[in-house]
């Protein structure tokens, strides 16, 4: 009797550990109360609910199939399967059937991640690897290697993990795209790409290059802070040009940090290593700066070199000072608004207090005051040519004064000499 209990206990333990598997087979289903856990437990895959915070009075949320570090202190997923296409409730189910790898859910079409229509495969399995790669593979016993049909590393979100590729690989662009806001995973305004022609690592705000690591790439990396080193390598051949990195783990590297490695493109365009170190702060590239990798914002003719955004408290002084055409547009973040405003010669700035949607400043305003509102205002650069004019005028005036003084001195001296009569008058 006792041994039967023990057996039951062992069976229960086996069942529990079996429940946390790293593999989903054909016909298997993963619903919102299940998880996949990688072999050593480093990463977990499952459905989770993301709260969007308050936007225009709504408190929205959405369900996502996400992957996260099991010991994550930040609670920021390292990959999302459906950032463009959140599910309304917890009805999502990940499954592999004859048509492919997909997420089914109540009240909508399935989200297809990979189609099997044109693929002959025998023994398909979805495996969650410790690296954070989710791989759909064909395990054909006749082959020496598992054939990869699809992998999450080919669909990066905002997070660059050790072993991932950033760049171009077999005709595929592999770049990061920021979240729309801190709490909305939809694609936002910034991208991070590896572009050897444009100077290596590049952060863009929409199409505009904002920052490039360039040759200072090695310099922006931390020099062994708290015993963790990153080994970045760039690869270039006919098919591929990409950057990847590995961790150089030392004896004293703390356990939690071994399991939390990542480079994240934050929603404001900044680059953060391992949730601790900012490699690049997008706020430093305000338009006119060309230091530390910042690239000058180009724009229409009305924007000259040196124009830049500054955060200023202002009051508008006319009822037409404000343009509300895109206010309430929930697909636009503040950074999108700054980009739109920069390209519009009639735009003077962007209201800084809205998380989503744009309110533009387009007419007269004054600075400060009790009921002032915080705006990102485009400050016009005092052009250099005007400085030069002032310098030229000063030099000219100094010269003229010198000449006048010289003439006066000469005349006085001549008169004095004449009056003393030491020099006789010349004949003519
Ligand atoms: C997930 O499936 C299990 C059984 O396979 C079931 O007990 C559970 O209620 C399901 N969860 C949801 C949220 O549907
Ligand atoms: C998984 O975690 C272990 C223990 O911290 C670590 O040694 C290993 O490198 C991790 N594996 C991957 C692929 O990150
Ligand atoms: C195929 O993948 C499975 C599951 O990850 C693994 O156990 C097996 O060793 C792999 N086979 C080959 C030949 O790599
Ligand atoms: C990759 O990006 C580059 C530059 O943005 C573009 O010219 C190219 O067409 C893209 N390639 C693919 C396959 O999307
Ligand atoms: C890529 O690596 C090579 C050395 O391996 C280096 O000379 C080159 O500058 C690197 N390219 C970039 C864009 O950093
Ligand atoms: C960094 O990675 C490259 C390529 O994998 C390797 O050749 C090199 O030895 C590594 N550097 C260190 C310090 O481990
Ligand atoms: C929101 O802004 C985007 C980009 O400017 C535009 O395409 C879209 O039509 C706008 N939506 C609304 C409801 O104004
Ligand atoms: C302001 O509104 C007008 C239409 O009312 C529009 O044409 C213009 O582009 C708007 N400016 C900005 C910066 O959105």
mmCIF file with all atom_site columns, C-alpha atoms in Angstrom, residues 22-118:
data_model
loop_
_atom_site.group_PDB
_atom_site.id
_atom_site.type_symbol
_atom_site.label_atom_id
_atom_site.label_alt_id
_atom_site.label_comp_id
_atom_site.label_asym_id
_atom_site.label_entity_id
_atom_site.label_seq_id
_atom_site.pdbx_PDB_ins_code
_atom_site.Cartn_x
_atom_site.Cartn_y
_atom_site.Cartn_z
_atom_site.occupancy
_atom_site.B_iso_or_equiv
_atom_site.pdbx_formal_charge
_atom_site.auth_seq_id
_atom_site.auth_comp_id
_atom_site.auth_asym_id
_atom_site.auth_atom_id
_atom_site.pdbx_PDB_model_num
ATOM 1  C CA . UNK A 1 22  ? 9.884   22.078 -24.222 1.00 0.00 ? 22  UNK A CA 1
ATOM 2  C CA . UNK A 1 23  ? 8.169   20.444 -27.205 1.00 0.00 ? 23  UNK A CA 1
ATOM 3  C CA . UNK A 1 24  ? 4.817   20.699 -28.949 1.00 0.00 ? 24  UNK A CA 1
ATOM 4  C CA . UNK A 1 25  ? 4.066   17.897 -31.398 1.00 0.00 ? 25  UNK A CA 1
ATOM 5  C CA . UNK A 1 26  ? 1.693   17.720 -34.328 1.00 0.00 ? 26  UNK A CA 1
ATOM 6  C CA . UNK A 1 27  ? -1.873  17.745 -33.019 1.00 0.00 ? 27  UNK A CA 1
ATOM 7  C CA . UNK A 1 28  ? -0.811  19.035 -29.582 1.00 0.00 ? 28  UNK A CA 1
ATOM 8  C CA . UNK A 1 29  ? -2.425  22.145 -28.165 1.00 0.00 ? 29  UNK A CA 1
ATOM 9  C CA . UNK A 1 30  ? -1.010  24.832 -25.887 1.00 0.00 ? 30  UNK A CA 1
ATOM 10 C CA . UNK A 1 31  ? -3.758  26.903 -24.282 1.00 0.00 ? 31  UNK A CA 1
ATOM 11 C CA . UNK A 1 32  ? -3.555  29.914 -22.003 1.00 0.00 ? 32  UNK A CA 1
ATOM 12 C CA . UNK A 1 33  ? -3.108  27.831 -18.856 1.00 0.00 ? 33  UNK A CA 1
ATOM 13 C CA . UNK A 1 34  ? -0.159  25.838 -20.312 1.00 0.00 ? 34  UNK A CA 1
ATOM 14 C CA . UNK A 1 35  ? 3.487   26.706 -20.824 1.00 0.00 ? 35  UNK A CA 1
ATOM 15 C CA . UNK A 1 36  ? 6.447   25.404 -22.737 1.00 0.00 ? 36  UNK A CA 1
ATOM 16 C CA . UNK A 1 37  ? 9.694   25.551 -20.738 1.00 0.00 ? 37  UNK A CA 1
ATOM 17 C CA . UNK A 1 38  ? 13.092  25.103 -22.377 1.00 0.00 ? 38  UNK A CA 1
ATOM 18 C CA . UNK A 1 39  ? 15.279  22.155 -21.431 1.00 0.00 ? 39  UNK A CA 1
ATOM 19 C CA . UNK A 1 40  ? 17.350  23.912 -18.720 1.00 0.00 ? 40  UNK A CA 1
ATOM 20 C CA . UNK A 1 41  ? 14.439  26.109 -17.701 1.00 0.00 ? 41  UNK A CA 1
ATOM 21 C CA . UNK A 1 42  ? 15.966  29.361 -19.013 1.00 0.00 ? 42  UNK A CA 1
ATOM 22 C CA . UNK A 1 43  ? 12.978  30.483 -21.083 1.00 0.00 ? 43  UNK A CA 1
ATOM 23 C CA . UNK A 1 44  ? 9.201   30.013 -20.952 1.00 0.00 ? 44  UNK A CA 1
ATOM 24 C CA . UNK A 1 45  ? 6.565   30.336 -23.679 1.00 0.00 ? 45  UNK A CA 1
ATOM 25 C CA . UNK A 1 46  ? 2.910   30.979 -23.015 1.00 0.00 ? 46  UNK A CA 1
ATOM 26 C CA . UNK A 1 47  ? -0.043  33.314 -23.347 1.00 0.00 ? 47  UNK A CA 1
ATOM 27 C CA . UNK A 1 48  ? -0.120  36.405 -21.169 1.00 0.00 ? 48  UNK A CA 1
ATOM 28 C CA . UNK A 1 49  ? -2.257  39.489 -20.708 1.00 0.00 ? 49  UNK A CA 1
ATOM 29 C CA . UNK A 1 50  ? -0.660  42.878 -21.359 1.00 0.00 ? 50  UNK A CA 1
ATOM 30 C CA . UNK A 1 51  ? -2.303  45.961 -19.844 1.00 0.00 ? 51  UNK A CA 1
ATOM 31 C CA . UNK A 1 52  ? -1.938  49.014 -22.075 1.00 0.00 ? 52  UNK A CA 1
ATOM 32 C CA . UNK A 1 53  ? -2.403  51.622 -19.359 1.00 0.00 ? 53  UNK A CA 1
ATOM 33 C CA . UNK A 1 54  ? -4.730  54.535 -19.790 1.00 0.00 ? 54  UNK A CA 1
ATOM 34 C CA . UNK A 1 55  ? -5.082  55.951 -23.300 1.00 0.00 ? 55  UNK A CA 1
ATOM 35 C CA . UNK A 1 56  ? -7.833  58.444 -24.063 1.00 0.00 ? 56  UNK A CA 1
ATOM 36 C CA . UNK A 1 57  ? -9.936  57.218 -21.183 1.00 0.00 ? 57  UNK A CA 1
ATOM 37 C CA . UNK A 1 58  ? -9.807  53.514 -22.140 1.00 0.00 ? 58  UNK A CA 1
ATOM 38 C CA . UNK A 1 59  ? -7.906  51.002 -20.123 1.00 0.00 ? 59  UNK A CA 1
ATOM 39 C CA . UNK A 1 60  ? -7.140  48.537 -22.882 1.00 0.00 ? 60  UNK A CA 1
ATOM 40 C CA . UNK A 1 61  ? -5.392  45.197 -22.758 1.00 0.00 ? 61  UNK A CA 1
ATOM 41 C CA . UNK A 1 62  ? -4.575  42.326 -25.079 1.00 0.00 ? 62  UNK A CA 1
ATOM 42 C CA . UNK A 1 63  ? -3.446  38.702 -24.949 1.00 0.00 ? 63  UNK A CA 1
ATOM 43 C CA . UNK A 1 64  ? -0.180  37.671 -26.560 1.00 0.00 ? 64  UNK A CA 1
ATOM 44 C CA . UNK A 1 65  ? 1.719   34.468 -27.152 1.00 0.00 ? 65  UNK A CA 1
ATOM 45 C CA . UNK A 1 66  ? 5.007   35.488 -25.574 1.00 0.00 ? 66  UNK A CA 1
ATOM 46 C CA . UNK A 1 67  ? 8.392   34.170 -24.590 1.00 0.00 ? 67  UNK A CA 1
ATOM 47 C CA . UNK A 1 68  ? 10.186  35.462 -21.511 1.00 0.00 ? 68  UNK A CA 1
ATOM 48 C CA . UNK A 1 69  ? 13.212  34.668 -19.414 1.00 0.00 ? 69  UNK A CA 1
ATOM 49 C CA . UNK A 1 70  ? 11.930  32.425 -16.650 1.00 0.00 ? 70  UNK A CA 1
ATOM 50 C CA . UNK A 1 71  ? 13.830  34.455 -14.040 1.00 0.00 ? 71  UNK A CA 1
ATOM 51 C CA . UNK A 1 72  ? 13.034  37.844 -15.529 1.00 0.00 ? 72  UNK A CA 1
ATOM 52 C CA . UNK A 1 73  ? 13.071  40.715 -13.078 1.00 0.00 ? 73  UNK A CA 1
ATOM 53 C CA . UNK A 1 74  ? 11.803  43.222 -15.670 1.00 0.00 ? 74  UNK A CA 1
ATOM 54 C CA . UNK A 1 75  ? 8.747   41.283 -16.823 1.00 0.00 ? 75  UNK A CA 1
ATOM 55 C CA . UNK A 1 76  ? 9.426   42.282 -20.375 1.00 0.00 ? 76  UNK A CA 1
ATOM 56 C CA . UNK A 1 77  ? 8.883   39.477 -22.909 1.00 0.00 ? 77  UNK A CA 1
ATOM 57 C CA . UNK A 1 78  ? 11.833  38.690 -25.159 1.00 0.00 ? 78  UNK A CA 1
ATOM 58 C CA . UNK A 1 79  ? 9.598   37.688 -28.069 1.00 0.00 ? 79  UNK A CA 1
ATOM 59 C CA . UNK A 1 80  ? 5.960   38.036 -29.112 1.00 0.00 ? 80  UNK A CA 1
ATOM 60 C CA . UNK A 1 81  ? 4.218   35.962 -31.778 1.00 0.00 ? 81  UNK A CA 1
ATOM 61 C CA . UNK A 1 82  ? 1.294   38.331 -32.383 1.00 0.00 ? 82  UNK A CA 1
ATOM 62 C CA . UNK A 1 83  ? 2.353   41.894 -31.520 1.00 0.00 ? 83  UNK A CA 1
ATOM 63 C CA . UNK A 1 84  ? 0.364   43.197 -34.522 1.00 0.00 ? 84  UNK A CA 1
ATOM 64 C CA . UNK A 1 85  ? -2.648  41.095 -33.752 1.00 0.00 ? 85  UNK A CA 1
ATOM 65 C CA . UNK A 1 86  ? -3.500  40.834 -30.053 1.00 0.00 ? 86  UNK A CA 1
ATOM 66 C CA . UNK A 1 87  ? -6.228  38.447 -28.921 1.00 0.00 ? 87  UNK A CA 1
ATOM 67 C CA . UNK A 1 88  ? -9.161  39.905 -26.980 1.00 0.00 ? 88  UNK A CA 1
ATOM 68 C CA . UNK A 1 89  ? -9.427  37.196 -24.288 1.00 0.00 ? 89  UNK A CA 1
ATOM 69 C CA . UNK A 1 90  ? -7.703  34.081 -22.930 1.00 0.00 ? 90  UNK A CA 1
ATOM 70 C CA . UNK A 1 91  ? -9.112  31.802 -25.646 1.00 0.00 ? 91  UNK A CA 1
ATOM 71 C CA . UNK A 1 92  ? -5.840  31.583 -27.588 1.00 0.00 ? 92  UNK A CA 1
ATOM 72 C CA . UNK A 1 93  ? -4.498  28.105 -28.426 1.00 0.00 ? 93  UNK A CA 1
ATOM 73 C CA . UNK A 1 94  ? -1.179  27.389 -30.127 1.00 0.00 ? 94  UNK A CA 1
ATOM 74 C CA . UNK A 1 95  ? -1.393  24.294 -32.279 1.00 0.00 ? 95  UNK A CA 1
ATOM 75 C CA . UNK A 1 96  ? 0.251   22.420 -35.135 1.00 0.00 ? 96  UNK A CA 1
ATOM 76 C CA . UNK A 1 97  ? -2.187  20.812 -37.555 1.00 0.00 ? 97  UNK A CA 1
ATOM 77 C CA . UNK A 1 98  ? -2.122  19.783 -41.211 1.00 0.00 ? 98  UNK A CA 1
ATOM 78 C CA . UNK A 1 99  ? -2.258  23.392 -42.355 1.00 0.00 ? 99  UNK A CA 1
ATOM 79 C CA . UNK A 1 100 ? 0.603   24.650 -40.212 1.00 0.00 ? 100 UNK A CA 1
ATOM 80 C CA . UNK A 1 101 ? 1.648   26.348 -36.991 1.00 0.00 ? 101 UNK A CA 1
ATOM 81 C CA . UNK A 1 102 ? -1.056  28.704 -35.822 1.00 0.00 ? 102 UNK A CA 1
ATOM 82 C CA . UNK A 1 103 ? -2.865  30.421 -32.974 1.00 0.00 ? 103 UNK A CA 1
ATOM 83 C CA . UNK A 1 104 ? -6.601  29.837 -32.921 1.00 0.00 ? 104 UNK A CA 1
ATOM 84 C CA . UNK A 1 105 ? -8.899  31.959 -30.777 1.00 0.00 ? 105 UNK A CA 1
ATOM 85 C CA . UNK A 1 106 ? -12.553 32.738 -30.231 1.00 0.00 ? 106 UNK A CA 1
ATOM 86 C CA . UNK A 1 107 ? -14.182 35.297 -32.487 1.00 0.00 ? 107 UNK A CA 1
ATOM 87 C CA . UNK A 1 108 ? -11.553 35.687 -35.181 1.00 0.00 ? 108 UNK A CA 1
ATOM 88 C CA . UNK A 1 109 ? -9.478  34.075 -37.896 1.00 0.00 ? 109 UNK A CA 1
ATOM 89 C CA . UNK A 1 110 ? -6.534  31.937 -36.783 1.00 0.00 ? 110 UNK A CA 1
ATOM 90 C CA . UNK A 1 111 ? -3.152  33.681 -36.752 1.00 0.00 ? 111 UNK A CA 1
ATOM 91 C CA . UNK A 1 112 ? -0.954  31.625 -39.066 1.00 0.00 ? 112 UNK A CA 1
ATOM 92 C CA . UNK A 1 113 ? 2.734   31.592 -38.091 1.00 0.00 ? 113 UNK A CA 1
ATOM 93 C CA . UNK A 1 114 ? 3.869   29.020 -40.651 1.00 0.00 ? 114 UNK A CA 1
ATOM 94 C CA . UNK A 1 115 ? 1.978   27.331 -43.448 1.00 0.00 ? 115 UNK A CA 1
ATOM 95 C CA . UNK A 1 116 ? 2.609   23.666 -44.203 1.00 0.00 ? 116 UNK A CA 1
ATOM 96 C CA . UNK A 1 117 ? 0.649   23.807 -47.484 1.00 0.00 ? 117 UNK A CA 1
ATOM 97 C CA . UNK A 1 118 ? 3.705   23.690 -49.729 1.00 0.00 ? 118 UNK A CA 1
#
